[in-house]
CSV table of C-alpha atoms in Angstrom, one decimal:
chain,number,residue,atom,x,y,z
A,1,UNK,CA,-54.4,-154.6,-36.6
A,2,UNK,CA,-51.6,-157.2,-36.8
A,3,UNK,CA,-49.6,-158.5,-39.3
A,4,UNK,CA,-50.8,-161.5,-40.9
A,5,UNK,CA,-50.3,-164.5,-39.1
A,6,UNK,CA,-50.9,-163.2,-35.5
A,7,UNK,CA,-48.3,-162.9,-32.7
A,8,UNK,CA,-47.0,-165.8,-30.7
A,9,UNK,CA,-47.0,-164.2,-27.0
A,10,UNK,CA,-49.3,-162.0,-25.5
A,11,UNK,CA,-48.0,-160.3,-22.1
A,12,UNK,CA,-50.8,-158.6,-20.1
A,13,UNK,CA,-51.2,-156.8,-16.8
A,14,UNK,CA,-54.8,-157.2,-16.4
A,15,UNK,CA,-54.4,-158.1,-12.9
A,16,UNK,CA,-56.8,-155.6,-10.4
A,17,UNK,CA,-58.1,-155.6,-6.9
A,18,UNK,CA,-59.4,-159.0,-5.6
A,19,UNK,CA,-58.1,-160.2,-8.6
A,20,UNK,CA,-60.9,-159.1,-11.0
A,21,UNK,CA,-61.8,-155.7,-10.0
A,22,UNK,CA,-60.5,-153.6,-13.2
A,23,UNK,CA,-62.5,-156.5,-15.6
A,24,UNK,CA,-59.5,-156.7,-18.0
A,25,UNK,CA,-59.2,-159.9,-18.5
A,26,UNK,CA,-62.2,-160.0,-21.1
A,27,UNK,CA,-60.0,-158.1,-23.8
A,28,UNK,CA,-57.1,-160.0,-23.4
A,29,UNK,CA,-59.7,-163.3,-24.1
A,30,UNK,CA,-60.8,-161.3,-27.4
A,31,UNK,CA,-57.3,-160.8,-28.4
A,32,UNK,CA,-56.2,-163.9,-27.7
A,33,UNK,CA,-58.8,-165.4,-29.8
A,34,UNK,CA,-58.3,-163.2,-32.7
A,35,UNK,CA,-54.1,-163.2,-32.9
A,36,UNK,CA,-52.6,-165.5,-30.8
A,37,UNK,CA,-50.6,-168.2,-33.2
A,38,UNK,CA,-50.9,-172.0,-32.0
A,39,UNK,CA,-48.6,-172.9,-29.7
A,40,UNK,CA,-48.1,-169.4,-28.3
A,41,UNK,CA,-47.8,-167.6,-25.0
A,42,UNK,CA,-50.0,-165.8,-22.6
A,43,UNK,CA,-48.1,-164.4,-19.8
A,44,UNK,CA,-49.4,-164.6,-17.0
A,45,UNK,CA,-50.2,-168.2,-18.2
A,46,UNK,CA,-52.9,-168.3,-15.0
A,47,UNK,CA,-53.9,-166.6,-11.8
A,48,UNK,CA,-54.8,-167.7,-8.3
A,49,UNK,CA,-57.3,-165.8,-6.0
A,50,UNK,CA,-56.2,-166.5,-2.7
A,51,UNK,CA,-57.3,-165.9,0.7
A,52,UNK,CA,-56.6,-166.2,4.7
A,53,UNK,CA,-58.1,-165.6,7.9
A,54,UNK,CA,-57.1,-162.3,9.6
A,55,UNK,CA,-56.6,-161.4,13.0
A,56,UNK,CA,-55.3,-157.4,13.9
A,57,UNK,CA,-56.8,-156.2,17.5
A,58,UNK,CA,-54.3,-153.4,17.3
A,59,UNK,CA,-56.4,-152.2,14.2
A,60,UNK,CA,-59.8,-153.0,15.4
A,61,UNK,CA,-58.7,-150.8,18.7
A,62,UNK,CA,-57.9,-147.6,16.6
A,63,UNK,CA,-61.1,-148.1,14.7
A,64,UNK,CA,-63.3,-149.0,16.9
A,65,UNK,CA,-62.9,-149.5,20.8
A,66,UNK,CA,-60.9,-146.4,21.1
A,67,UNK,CA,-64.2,-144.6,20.9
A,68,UNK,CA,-65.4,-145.5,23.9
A,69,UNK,CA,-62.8,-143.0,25.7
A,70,UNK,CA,-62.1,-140.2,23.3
A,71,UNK,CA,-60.3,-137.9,26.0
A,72,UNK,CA,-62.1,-138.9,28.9
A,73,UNK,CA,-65.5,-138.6,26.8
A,74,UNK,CA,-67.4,-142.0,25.2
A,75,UNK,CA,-67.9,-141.8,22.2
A,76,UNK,CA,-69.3,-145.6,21.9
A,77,UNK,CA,-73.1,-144.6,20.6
A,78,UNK,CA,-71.0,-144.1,16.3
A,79,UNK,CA,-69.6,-147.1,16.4
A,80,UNK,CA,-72.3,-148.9,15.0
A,81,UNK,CA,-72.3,-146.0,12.3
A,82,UNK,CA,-68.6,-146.1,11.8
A,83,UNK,CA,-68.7,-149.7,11.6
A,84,UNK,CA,-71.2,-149.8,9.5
A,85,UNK,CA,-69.7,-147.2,6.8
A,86,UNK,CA,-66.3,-148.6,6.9
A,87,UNK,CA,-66.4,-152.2,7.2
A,88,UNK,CA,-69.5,-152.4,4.3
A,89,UNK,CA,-67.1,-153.1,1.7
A,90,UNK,CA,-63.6,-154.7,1.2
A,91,UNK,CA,-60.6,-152.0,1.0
A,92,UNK,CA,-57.3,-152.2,0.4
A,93,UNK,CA,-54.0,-152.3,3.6
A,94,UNK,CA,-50.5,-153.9,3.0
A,95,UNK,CA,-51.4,-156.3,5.7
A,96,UNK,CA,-48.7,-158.2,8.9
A,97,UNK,CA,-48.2,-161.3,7.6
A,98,UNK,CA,-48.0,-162.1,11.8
A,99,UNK,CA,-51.5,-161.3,11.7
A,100,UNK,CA,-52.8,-164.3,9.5
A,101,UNK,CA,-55.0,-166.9,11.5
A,102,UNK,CA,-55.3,-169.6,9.2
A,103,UNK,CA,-53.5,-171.3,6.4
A,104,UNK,CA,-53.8,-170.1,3.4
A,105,UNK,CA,-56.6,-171.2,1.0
A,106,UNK,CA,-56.8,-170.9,-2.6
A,107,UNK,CA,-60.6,-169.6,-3.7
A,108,UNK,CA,-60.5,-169.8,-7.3
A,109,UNK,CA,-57.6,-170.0,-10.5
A,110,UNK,CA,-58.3,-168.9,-13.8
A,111,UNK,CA,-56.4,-170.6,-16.7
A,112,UNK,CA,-55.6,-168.2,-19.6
A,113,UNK,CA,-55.7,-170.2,-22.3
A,114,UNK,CA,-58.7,-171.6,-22.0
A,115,UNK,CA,-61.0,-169.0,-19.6
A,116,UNK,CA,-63.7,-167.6,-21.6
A,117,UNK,CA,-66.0,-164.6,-21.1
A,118,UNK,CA,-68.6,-166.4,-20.4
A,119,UNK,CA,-66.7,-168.1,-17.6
A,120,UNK,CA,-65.7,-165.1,-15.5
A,121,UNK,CA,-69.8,-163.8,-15.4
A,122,UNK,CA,-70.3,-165.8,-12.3
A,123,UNK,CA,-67.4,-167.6,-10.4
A,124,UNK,CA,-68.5,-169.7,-7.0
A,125,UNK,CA,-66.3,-171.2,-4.9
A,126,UNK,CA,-66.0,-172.9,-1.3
A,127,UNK,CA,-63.6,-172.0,1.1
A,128,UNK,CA,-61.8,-173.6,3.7
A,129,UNK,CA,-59.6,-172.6,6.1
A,130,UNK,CA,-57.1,-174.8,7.8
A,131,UNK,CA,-56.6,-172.9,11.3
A,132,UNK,CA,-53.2,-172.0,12.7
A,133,UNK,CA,-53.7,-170.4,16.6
A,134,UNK,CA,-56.9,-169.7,18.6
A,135,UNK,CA,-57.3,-165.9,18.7
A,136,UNK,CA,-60.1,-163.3,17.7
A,137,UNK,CA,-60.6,-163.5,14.3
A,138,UNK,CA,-61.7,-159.8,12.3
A,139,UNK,CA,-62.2,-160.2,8.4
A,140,UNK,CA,-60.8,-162.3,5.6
A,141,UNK,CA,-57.7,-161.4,3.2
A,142,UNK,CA,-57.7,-161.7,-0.3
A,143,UNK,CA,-54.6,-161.5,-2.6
A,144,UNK,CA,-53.6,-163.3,-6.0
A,145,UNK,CA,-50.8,-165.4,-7.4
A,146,UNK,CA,-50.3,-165.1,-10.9
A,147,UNK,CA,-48.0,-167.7,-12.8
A,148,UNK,CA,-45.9,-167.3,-16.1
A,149,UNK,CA,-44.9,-170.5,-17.6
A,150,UNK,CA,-42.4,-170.1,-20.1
A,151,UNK,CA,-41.5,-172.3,-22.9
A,152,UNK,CA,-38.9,-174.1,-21.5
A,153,UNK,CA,-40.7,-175.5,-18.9
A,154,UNK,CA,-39.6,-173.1,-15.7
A,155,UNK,CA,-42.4,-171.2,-14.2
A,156,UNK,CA,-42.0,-167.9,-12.2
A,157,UNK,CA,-44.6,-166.9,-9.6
A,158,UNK,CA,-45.7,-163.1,-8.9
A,159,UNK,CA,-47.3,-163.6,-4.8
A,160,UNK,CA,-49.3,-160.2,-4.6
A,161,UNK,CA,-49.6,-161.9,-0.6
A,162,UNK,CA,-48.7,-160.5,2.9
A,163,UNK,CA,-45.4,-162.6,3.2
A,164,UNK,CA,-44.3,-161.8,0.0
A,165,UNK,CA,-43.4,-158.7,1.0
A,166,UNK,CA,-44.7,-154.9,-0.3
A,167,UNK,CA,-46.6,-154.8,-4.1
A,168,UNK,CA,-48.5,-152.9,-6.3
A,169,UNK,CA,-51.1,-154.5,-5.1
A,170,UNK,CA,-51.1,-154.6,-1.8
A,171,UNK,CA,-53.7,-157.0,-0.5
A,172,UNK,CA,-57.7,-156.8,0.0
A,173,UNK,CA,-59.2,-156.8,3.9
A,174,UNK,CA,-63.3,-157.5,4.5
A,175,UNK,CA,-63.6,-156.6,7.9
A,176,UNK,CA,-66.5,-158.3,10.0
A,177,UNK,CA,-68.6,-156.6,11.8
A,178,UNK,CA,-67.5,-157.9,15.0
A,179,UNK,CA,-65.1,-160.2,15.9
A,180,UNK,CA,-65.3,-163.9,16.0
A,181,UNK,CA,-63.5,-166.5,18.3
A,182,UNK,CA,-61.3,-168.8,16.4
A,183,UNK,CA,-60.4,-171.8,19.1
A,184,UNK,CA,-58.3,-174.1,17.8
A,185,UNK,CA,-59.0,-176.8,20.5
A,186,UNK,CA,-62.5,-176.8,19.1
A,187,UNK,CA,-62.1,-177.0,15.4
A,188,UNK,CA,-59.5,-177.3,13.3
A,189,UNK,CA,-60.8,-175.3,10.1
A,190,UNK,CA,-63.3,-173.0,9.4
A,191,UNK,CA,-65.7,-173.1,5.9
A,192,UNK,CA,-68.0,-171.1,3.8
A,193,UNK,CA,-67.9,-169.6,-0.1
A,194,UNK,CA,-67.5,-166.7,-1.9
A,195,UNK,CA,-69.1,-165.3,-5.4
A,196,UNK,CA,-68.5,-162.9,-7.5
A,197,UNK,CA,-71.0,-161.9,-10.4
A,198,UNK,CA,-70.3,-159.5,-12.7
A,199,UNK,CA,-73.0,-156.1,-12.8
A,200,UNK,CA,-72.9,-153.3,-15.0
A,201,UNK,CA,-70.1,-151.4,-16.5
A,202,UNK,CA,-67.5,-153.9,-15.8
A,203,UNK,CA,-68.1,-153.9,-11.9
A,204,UNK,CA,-69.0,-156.9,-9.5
A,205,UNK,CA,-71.2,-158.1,-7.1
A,206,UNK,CA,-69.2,-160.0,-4.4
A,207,UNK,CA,-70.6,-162.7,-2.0
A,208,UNK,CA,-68.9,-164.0,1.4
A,209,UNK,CA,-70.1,-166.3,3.8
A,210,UNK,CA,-68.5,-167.8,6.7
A,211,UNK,CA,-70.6,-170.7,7.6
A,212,UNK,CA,-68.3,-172.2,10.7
A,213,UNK,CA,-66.9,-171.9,13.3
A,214,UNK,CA,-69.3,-168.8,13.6
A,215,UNK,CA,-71.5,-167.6,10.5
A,216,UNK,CA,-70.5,-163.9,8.9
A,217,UNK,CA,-72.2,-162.7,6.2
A,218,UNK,CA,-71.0,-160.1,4.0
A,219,UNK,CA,-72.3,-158.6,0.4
A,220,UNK,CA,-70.8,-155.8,-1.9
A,221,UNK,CA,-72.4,-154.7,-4.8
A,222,UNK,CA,-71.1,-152.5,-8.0
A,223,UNK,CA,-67.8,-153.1,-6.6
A,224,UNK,CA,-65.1,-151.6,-9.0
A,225,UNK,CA,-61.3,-150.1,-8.4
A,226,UNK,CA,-62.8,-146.9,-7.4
A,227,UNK,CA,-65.2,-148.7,-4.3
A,228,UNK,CA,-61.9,-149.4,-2.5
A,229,UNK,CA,-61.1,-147.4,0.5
A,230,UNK,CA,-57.9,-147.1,1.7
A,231,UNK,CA,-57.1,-145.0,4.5
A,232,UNK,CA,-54.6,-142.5,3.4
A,233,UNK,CA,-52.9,-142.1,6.9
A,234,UNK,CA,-52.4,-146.1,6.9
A,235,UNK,CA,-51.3,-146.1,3.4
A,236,UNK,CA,-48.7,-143.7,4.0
A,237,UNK,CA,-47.1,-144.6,7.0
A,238,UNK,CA,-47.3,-148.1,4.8
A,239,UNK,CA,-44.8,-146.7,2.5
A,240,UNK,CA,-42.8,-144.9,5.1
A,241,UNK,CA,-42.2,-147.8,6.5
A,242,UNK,CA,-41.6,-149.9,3.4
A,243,UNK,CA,-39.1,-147.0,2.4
A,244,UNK,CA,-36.7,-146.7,5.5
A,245,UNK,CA,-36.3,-151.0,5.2
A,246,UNK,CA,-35.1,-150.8,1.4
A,247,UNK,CA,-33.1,-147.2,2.5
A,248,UNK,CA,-31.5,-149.1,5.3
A,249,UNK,CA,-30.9,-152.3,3.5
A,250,UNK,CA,-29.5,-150.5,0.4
A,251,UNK,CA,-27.6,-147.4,2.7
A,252,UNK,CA,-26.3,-148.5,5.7
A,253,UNK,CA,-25.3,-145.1,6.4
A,254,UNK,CA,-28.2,-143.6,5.8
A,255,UNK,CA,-29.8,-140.7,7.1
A,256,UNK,CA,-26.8,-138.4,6.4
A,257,UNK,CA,-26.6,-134.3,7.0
A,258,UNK,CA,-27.7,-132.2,4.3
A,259,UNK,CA,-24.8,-131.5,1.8
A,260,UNK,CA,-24.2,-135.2,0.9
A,261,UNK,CA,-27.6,-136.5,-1.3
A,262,UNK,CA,-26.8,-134.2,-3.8
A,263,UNK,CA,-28.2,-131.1,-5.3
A,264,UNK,CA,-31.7,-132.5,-6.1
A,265,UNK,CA,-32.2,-133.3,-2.6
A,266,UNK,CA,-30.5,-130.6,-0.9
A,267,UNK,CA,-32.4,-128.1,-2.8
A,268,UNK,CA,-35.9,-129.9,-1.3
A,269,UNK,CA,-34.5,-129.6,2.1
A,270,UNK,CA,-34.7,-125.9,1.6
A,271,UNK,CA,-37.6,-126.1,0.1
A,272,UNK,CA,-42.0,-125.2,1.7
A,273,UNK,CA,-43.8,-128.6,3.2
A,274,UNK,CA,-45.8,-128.4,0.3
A,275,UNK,CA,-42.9,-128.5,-2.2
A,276,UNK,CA,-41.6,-131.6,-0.4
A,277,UNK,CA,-44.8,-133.1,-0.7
A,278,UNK,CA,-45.3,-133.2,-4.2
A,279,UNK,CA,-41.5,-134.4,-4.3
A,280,UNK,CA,-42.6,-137.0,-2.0
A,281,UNK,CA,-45.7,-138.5,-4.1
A,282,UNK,CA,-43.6,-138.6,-7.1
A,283,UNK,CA,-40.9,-140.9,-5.3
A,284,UNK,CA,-43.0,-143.1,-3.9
A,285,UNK,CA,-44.7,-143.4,-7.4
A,286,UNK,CA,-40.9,-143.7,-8.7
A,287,UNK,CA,-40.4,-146.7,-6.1
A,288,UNK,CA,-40.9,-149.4,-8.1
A,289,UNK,CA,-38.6,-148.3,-10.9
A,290,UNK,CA,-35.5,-146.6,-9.3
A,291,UNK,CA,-33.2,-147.8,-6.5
A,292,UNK,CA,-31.8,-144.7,-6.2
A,293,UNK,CA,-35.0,-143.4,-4.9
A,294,UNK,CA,-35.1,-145.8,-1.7
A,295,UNK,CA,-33.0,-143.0,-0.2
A,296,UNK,CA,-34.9,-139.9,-1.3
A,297,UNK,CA,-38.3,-141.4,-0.5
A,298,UNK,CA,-37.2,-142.6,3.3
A,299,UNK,CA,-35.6,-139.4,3.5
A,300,UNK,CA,-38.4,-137.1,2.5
A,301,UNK,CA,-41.1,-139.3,3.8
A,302,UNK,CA,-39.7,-139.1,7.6
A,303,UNK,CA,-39.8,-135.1,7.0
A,304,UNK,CA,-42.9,-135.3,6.0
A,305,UNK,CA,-45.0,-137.5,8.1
């Protein structure tokens, strides 16, 4: 309960995988309903789901075509299976911003002060995709924008997107299940839609649909925070490599002998793998809060992987 009278800003990460994934939005509607004074605040004031054609042959090599010689024996008869299993569903990668074949497309925005719940049960959208190179073409991003428009008019813009850099977030990747040719002598854009309904127990049923240049058809059901895969290997040399930039960027001199990081460090450079590990996952947990843990992190991450 509040005091009487209500409150006059409401500030809310609600924010989740492909924007709606964690289904917190609908609480912050009921409280915003209930409390929030006329003329007040709700920060982020509205959100973007946002969305690019992807192109990454490096990746789809390690996945998938390295099979076919797996130390002079072909292994080509699982990838079917394999692609199957792990290109079903969206997951999650920090993704190349070089990688990006089209422009990018918003899908959808929800405005905070006037979405309801009622609103968010089934969302449909077309997309359309304004084409930047020919190349092969293997899945579709997804990442957010959330805005904050502040009373005096100035608005400040949290991009969750692959240019903007490493997040929280990271970004959401639907591989296809084989490539598709993207010419840009041919066309100029590509087109389809998306849905998302919601199912049980705050999860979602997502839709995509490429219709042009070539059709791609792709459907996830129950999809929640814990349906997305990330591949721990990938995600960690993500944040190695995210943690040497900021070390090198905020200590030139870095790396430096042991005897000069100071006793917390030295004493972990003495210390069993599996010590250092531990140390490790709590820095890179610590690396949104703690500049002085740009060091540490690069440090002990390079030891470690």
């Amino acid at each position: 309960e509040l005091p009487e009278g209500g409150c006059d800003i409401i500030v809310s990460e609600w924010m989740g995988y492909f924007l709606l994934y964690e289904n917190m939005l609908s609480p912050v509607l009921e409280f915003r309903d209930k409390w929030l004074r006329n003329g007040g605040l709700i920060l982020p004031s509205s959100v973007k789901l946002m969305s690019a054609l992807y192109s990454d042959p490096q990746f789809w090599n390690s996945r998938v075509t390295s099979w076919d010689d797996v130390h002079g024996f072909d292994f080509s008869p699982v990838k079917s299976v394999l692609i199957q299993e792990q290109f079903l569903w969206p997951e999650r990668q920090h993704l190349d911003a070089s990688n990006l074949a089209s422009g990018v497309a918003e899908v959808f925005s929800i405005d905070a002060y006037n979405a309801t719940k009622e609103s968010l049960l089934e969302i449909r959208s077309a997309l359309s995709y304004r084409l930047s190179r020919t190349c092969s073409c293997h899945g579709a991003a997804f990442w957010f924008e959330a805005l904050f428009e502040l009373s005096d008019g100035s608005v400040v813009t949290l991009d969750t997107g692959p240019k903007a850099g490493y997040n929280h977030w990271s970004q959401v990747i639907w591989y296809f299940e084989e490539p598709i040719d993207l010419d840009t002598a041919e066309t100029s854009s590509a087109e389809g839609h998306l849905s998302m309904d919601a199912g049980t127990g705050g999860a979602f049923n997502v839709e995509f649909y490429l219709t042009s240049p070539t059709p791609v058809y792709k459907v996830a059901q129950e999809q929640n925070p814990d349906t997305i895969y990330q591949d721990i290997f990938e995600r960690l040399e993500g944040e190695k490599a995210f943690a040497l930039k900021q070390a090198a960027e905020t200590a030139p001199d870095w790396p430096q002998a042991p005897g000069k990081w100071g006793g917390e460090v030295d004493e972990l450079l003495r210390s069993s793998n599996e010590k250092r590990f531990s140390a490790l996952r709590q820095y890179l947990q610590d690396l949104y809060y703690s500049k002085s843990a740009w060091r540490k992190a690069a440090f002990l991450t390079s030891m470690v992987l």
